[in-house]
């Protein structure tokens, strides 16, 4: 069930992507003042599935569960112009097995804003075996509070990956991590950067 009131979107359950491209998505060309998902945001088998996106930003984003990457690129992801965004996720950010999954992208270039954002994460960031899986990429300043761990992904065989279990920002104004920073493992012949 999805409800919209005065620029607010509320999902009582989960946002789950399927096998179709851009399936199970919340997408807005204008600013959404608040997005609340009481369950999980989970990518599927389709490109860009299980995604929340707003070109003009999401000032208040609240996910009660976890952000989980899927099996296709850009699945289980959040894209927003930053514009003083506060993102609160009660669970984890988990990368999938394709690039740009389980990822939050705050892009001030999209919104024309150069403001700061805040990420409050109740769990851990865990990278997957693909580039930019499990993490946060922001072009503006960030304040970050993570109550769990920051864990890099593992690769095997000839696979190469960079930025797994990662934080990247124009400037990190404040950072608090309650748990540990754990590198991923490279059990193959590819390149692993995390």
Short mmCIF file of N, CA, C and O in Angstrom, two decimals, residues 95-159:
data_model
loop_
_atom_site.label_atom_id
_atom_site.label_comp_id
_atom_site.label_asym_id
_atom_site.label_seq_id
_atom_site.Cartn_x
_atom_site.Cartn_y
_atom_site.Cartn_z
N UNK A 95 25.12 -4.67 -0.54
CA UNK A 95 25.37 -4.71 -1.97
C UNK A 95 24.92 -6.02 -2.60
O UNK A 95 24.96 -7.07 -1.95
N UNK A 96 24.47 -5.93 -3.86
CA UNK A 96 24.11 -7.13 -4.60
C UNK A 96 25.29 -7.65 -5.40
O UNK A 96 26.43 -7.21 -5.21
N UNK A 97 25.02 -8.56 -6.33
CA UNK A 97 26.14 -9.13 -7.08
C UNK A 97 26.37 -8.46 -8.43
O UNK A 97 27.11 -8.98 -9.26
N UNK A 98 25.75 -7.30 -8.64
CA UNK A 98 26.00 -6.49 -9.84
C UNK A 98 26.39 -5.08 -9.42
O UNK A 98 26.21 -4.68 -8.27
N UNK A 99 26.91 -4.31 -10.36
CA UNK A 99 27.39 -2.95 -10.07
C UNK A 99 26.24 -2.02 -9.69
O UNK A 99 25.12 -2.16 -10.18
N UNK A 100 26.54 -1.07 -8.81
CA UNK A 100 25.62 -0.01 -8.40
C UNK A 100 24.37 -0.56 -7.70
O UNK A 100 23.27 -0.04 -7.86
N UNK A 101 24.53 -1.63 -6.95
CA UNK A 101 23.42 -2.22 -6.20
C UNK A 101 23.61 -2.00 -4.71
O UNK A 101 24.74 -1.92 -4.23
N UNK A 102 22.48 -1.88 -3.99
CA UNK A 102 22.59 -1.57 -2.58
C UNK A 102 23.38 -0.30 -2.37
O UNK A 102 24.27 -0.23 -1.53
N UNK A 103 23.04 0.73 -3.13
CA UNK A 103 23.82 1.97 -3.14
C UNK A 103 22.90 3.17 -3.01
O UNK A 103 21.83 3.22 -3.60
N UNK A 104 23.36 4.16 -2.25
CA UNK A 104 22.69 5.46 -2.20
C UNK A 104 23.55 6.45 -2.97
O UNK A 104 24.75 6.57 -2.71
N UNK A 105 22.94 7.14 -3.92
CA UNK A 105 23.63 8.16 -4.72
C UNK A 105 22.94 9.49 -4.48
O UNK A 105 21.83 9.72 -4.92
N UNK A 106 23.60 10.38 -3.72
CA UNK A 106 23.13 11.74 -3.52
C UNK A 106 23.88 12.62 -4.50
O UNK A 106 25.09 12.81 -4.37
N UNK A 107 23.19 13.16 -5.47
CA UNK A 107 23.85 13.88 -6.57
C UNK A 107 23.39 15.33 -6.61
O UNK A 107 22.32 15.64 -7.11
N UNK A 108 24.23 16.22 -6.09
CA UNK A 108 23.88 17.64 -6.10
C UNK A 108 23.89 18.22 -7.51
O UNK A 108 23.31 19.26 -7.77
N UNK A 109 24.56 17.55 -8.46
CA UNK A 109 24.56 18.01 -9.84
C UNK A 109 23.15 17.89 -10.43
O UNK A 109 22.68 18.74 -11.16
N UNK A 110 22.44 16.81 -10.07
CA UNK A 110 21.07 16.63 -10.54
C UNK A 110 20.16 17.74 -10.05
O UNK A 110 19.34 18.26 -10.78
N UNK A 111 20.29 18.11 -8.78
CA UNK A 111 19.35 19.04 -8.18
C UNK A 111 19.81 20.49 -8.29
O UNK A 111 19.03 21.40 -8.07
N UNK A 112 21.07 20.72 -8.63
CA UNK A 112 21.59 22.07 -8.65
C UNK A 112 21.94 22.59 -7.28
O UNK A 112 22.31 23.74 -7.11
N UNK A 113 21.81 21.75 -6.25
CA UNK A 113 22.13 22.15 -4.87
C UNK A 113 23.53 21.70 -4.49
O UNK A 113 24.02 20.71 -4.98
N UNK A 114 24.15 22.45 -3.61
CA UNK A 114 25.46 22.07 -3.09
C UNK A 114 25.40 21.99 -1.57
O UNK A 114 26.30 22.41 -0.87
N UNK A 115 24.30 21.48 -1.08
CA UNK A 115 24.07 21.44 0.35
C UNK A 115 24.60 20.15 0.96
O UNK A 115 25.19 19.33 0.29
N UNK A 116 24.36 19.98 2.25
CA UNK A 116 24.87 18.80 2.94
C UNK A 116 23.75 17.81 3.19
O UNK A 116 22.57 18.12 3.09
N UNK A 117 24.15 16.60 3.52
CA UNK A 117 23.20 15.56 3.85
C UNK A 117 23.65 14.79 5.06
O UNK A 117 24.82 14.85 5.46
N UNK A 118 22.71 14.06 5.64
CA UNK A 118 23.00 13.26 6.83
C UNK A 118 22.52 11.84 6.59
O UNK A 118 21.41 11.62 6.11
N UNK A 119 23.37 10.86 6.93
CA UNK A 119 22.99 9.47 6.87
C UNK A 119 23.07 8.87 8.26
O UNK A 119 24.12 8.88 8.89
N UNK A 120 21.93 8.38 8.75
CA UNK A 120 21.87 7.63 10.01
C UNK A 120 21.53 6.19 9.68
O UNK A 120 20.44 5.90 9.17
N UNK A 121 22.46 5.29 9.96
CA UNK A 121 22.28 3.88 9.62
C UNK A 121 22.31 3.04 10.88
O UNK A 121 23.29 3.06 11.63
N UNK A 122 21.22 2.29 11.11
CA UNK A 122 21.13 1.48 12.32
C UNK A 122 21.97 0.22 12.28
O UNK A 122 22.34 -0.32 13.32
N UNK A 123 22.29 -0.26 11.08
CA UNK A 123 23.06 -1.48 10.94
C UNK A 123 24.40 -1.25 10.29
O UNK A 123 25.11 -0.29 10.61
N UNK A 124 24.76 -2.12 9.33
CA UNK A 124 26.07 -2.10 8.69
C UNK A 124 25.96 -1.82 7.19
O UNK A 124 24.90 -2.00 6.59
N UNK A 125 27.06 -1.40 6.60
CA UNK A 125 27.21 -1.35 5.16
C UNK A 125 28.08 -2.54 4.76
O UNK A 125 29.19 -2.71 5.26
N UNK A 126 27.54 -3.37 3.86
CA UNK A 126 28.25 -4.58 3.44
C UNK A 126 28.34 -4.60 1.92
O UNK A 126 27.33 -4.59 1.22
N UNK A 127 29.54 -4.61 1.40
CA UNK A 127 29.76 -4.61 -0.03
C UNK A 127 29.46 -5.95 -0.67
O UNK A 127 29.56 -6.99 -0.02
N UNK A 128 29.14 -5.91 -1.96
CA UNK A 128 28.96 -7.13 -2.73
C UNK A 128 30.20 -7.40 -3.58
O UNK A 128 31.23 -6.73 -3.42
N UNK A 129 30.13 -8.33 -4.52
CA UNK A 129 31.28 -8.68 -5.34
C UNK A 129 31.43 -7.86 -6.61
O UNK A 129 32.17 -8.24 -7.51
N UNK A 130 30.73 -6.71 -6.69
CA UNK A 130 30.78 -5.89 -7.90
C UNK A 130 31.08 -4.44 -7.53
O UNK A 130 30.91 -4.02 -6.38
N UNK A 131 31.51 -3.65 -8.50
CA UNK A 131 31.88 -2.26 -8.26
C UNK A 131 30.69 -1.44 -7.75
O UNK A 131 29.57 -1.59 -8.22
N UNK A 132 30.99 -0.56 -6.81
CA UNK A 132 30.00 0.32 -6.17
C UNK A 132 28.77 -0.46 -5.71
O UNK A 132 27.63 -0.06 -5.94
N UNK A 133 29.01 -1.57 -5.06
CA UNK A 133 27.93 -2.33 -4.43
C UNK A 133 28.05 -2.20 -2.92
O UNK A 133 29.12 -2.39 -2.36
N UNK A 134 26.94 -1.82 -2.30
CA UNK A 134 26.95 -1.64 -0.86
C UNK A 134 27.69 -0.41 -0.44
O UNK A 134 28.84 -0.48 -0.01
N UNK A 135 27.06 0.77 -0.55
CA UNK A 135 27.75 1.99 -0.14
C UNK A 135 26.98 3.25 -0.43
O UNK A 135 25.82 3.23 -0.83
N UNK A 136 27.68 4.37 -0.23
CA UNK A 136 27.12 5.70 -0.42
C UNK A 136 28.07 6.52 -1.27
O UNK A 136 29.27 6.58 -1.01
N UNK A 137 27.53 7.14 -2.32
CA UNK A 137 28.29 8.00 -3.21
C UNK A 137 27.60 9.36 -3.26
O UNK A 137 26.44 9.44 -3.69
N UNK A 138 28.26 10.39 -2.80
CA UNK A 138 27.65 11.72 -2.73
C UNK A 138 28.61 12.77 -3.29
O UNK A 138 29.80 12.71 -3.04
N UNK A 139 28.05 13.72 -4.04
CA UNK A 139 28.88 14.80 -4.57
C UNK A 139 28.92 16.00 -3.64
O UNK A 139 29.61 16.97 -3.92
N UNK A 140 28.17 15.97 -2.55
CA UNK A 140 28.15 17.08 -1.60
C UNK A 140 28.68 16.62 -0.25
O UNK A 140 29.18 15.50 -0.10
N UNK A 141 28.60 17.49 0.76
CA UNK A 141 29.11 17.19 2.09
C UNK A 141 28.16 16.24 2.82
O UNK A 141 26.95 16.34 2.69
N UNK A 142 28.74 15.34 3.63
CA UNK A 142 27.94 14.37 4.35
C UNK A 142 28.29 14.32 5.83
O UNK A 142 29.45 14.46 6.21
N UNK A 143 27.27 14.10 6.65
CA UNK A 143 27.40 13.76 8.06
C UNK A 143 26.93 12.31 8.17
O UNK A 143 25.82 11.98 7.73
N UNK A 144 27.76 11.43 8.74
CA UNK A 144 27.48 10.00 8.69
C UNK A 144 27.56 9.38 10.09
O UNK A 144 28.55 9.57 10.80
N UNK A 145 26.51 8.63 10.44
CA UNK A 145 26.50 7.89 11.70
C UNK A 145 26.09 6.45 11.40
O UNK A 145 24.96 6.20 10.97
N UNK A 146 27.02 5.52 11.59
CA UNK A 146 26.76 4.11 11.32
C UNK A 146 26.92 3.34 12.62
O UNK A 146 27.98 3.36 13.24
N UNK A 147 25.87 2.64 13.03
CA UNK A 147 25.91 1.91 14.30
C UNK A 147 26.48 0.51 14.17
O UNK A 147 26.72 -0.16 15.16
N UNK A 148 26.69 0.06 12.94
CA UNK A 148 27.27 -1.27 12.73
C UNK A 148 28.67 -1.19 12.17
O UNK A 148 29.49 -0.38 12.61
N UNK A 149 28.96 -2.00 11.16
CA UNK A 149 30.29 -2.11 10.56
C UNK A 149 30.28 -1.60 9.12
O UNK A 149 29.24 -1.49 8.48
N UNK A 150 31.48 -1.35 8.61
CA UNK A 150 31.70 -1.03 7.20
C UNK A 150 32.54 -2.16 6.64
O UNK A 150 33.72 -2.30 6.99
N UNK A 151 31.94 -3.00 5.78
CA UNK A 151 32.57 -4.25 5.37
C UNK A 151 32.70 -4.31 3.85
O UNK A 151 31.71 -4.17 3.12
N UNK A 152 33.90 -4.51 3.36
CA UNK A 152 34.14 -4.64 1.93
C UNK A 152 33.66 -5.97 1.40
O UNK A 152 33.56 -6.95 2.13
N UNK A 153 33.39 -6.01 0.08
CA UNK A 153 32.94 -7.25 -0.55
C UNK A 153 34.10 -8.15 -0.95
O UNK A 153 35.26 -7.74 -0.95
N UNK A 154 33.77 -9.37 -1.29
CA UNK A 154 34.75 -10.37 -1.72
C UNK A 154 34.61 -10.64 -3.22
O UNK A 154 33.49 -10.63 -3.75
N UNK A 155 35.73 -10.87 -3.89
CA UNK A 155 35.69 -11.25 -5.30
C UNK A 155 36.46 -12.56 -5.49
O UNK A 155 37.36 -12.90 -4.73
N UNK A 156 36.06 -13.30 -6.53
CA UNK A 156 36.72 -14.56 -6.86
C UNK A 156 36.96 -14.63 -8.36
O UNK A 156 36.41 -13.84 -9.13
N UNK A 157 37.79 -15.57 -8.78
CA UNK A 157 38.05 -15.75 -10.21
C UNK A 157 38.74 -14.56 -10.82
O UNK A 157 39.59 -13.91 -10.20
N UNK A 158 38.33 -14.21 -12.04
CA UNK A 158 38.94 -13.09 -12.76
C UNK A 158 38.16 -11.79 -12.57
O UNK A 158 38.40 -10.81 -13.26
N UNK A 159 37.22 -11.79 -11.65
CA UNK A 159 36.40 -10.61 -11.40
C UNK A 159 37.22 -9.48 -10.78
O UNK A 159 38.07 -9.72 -9.94
#
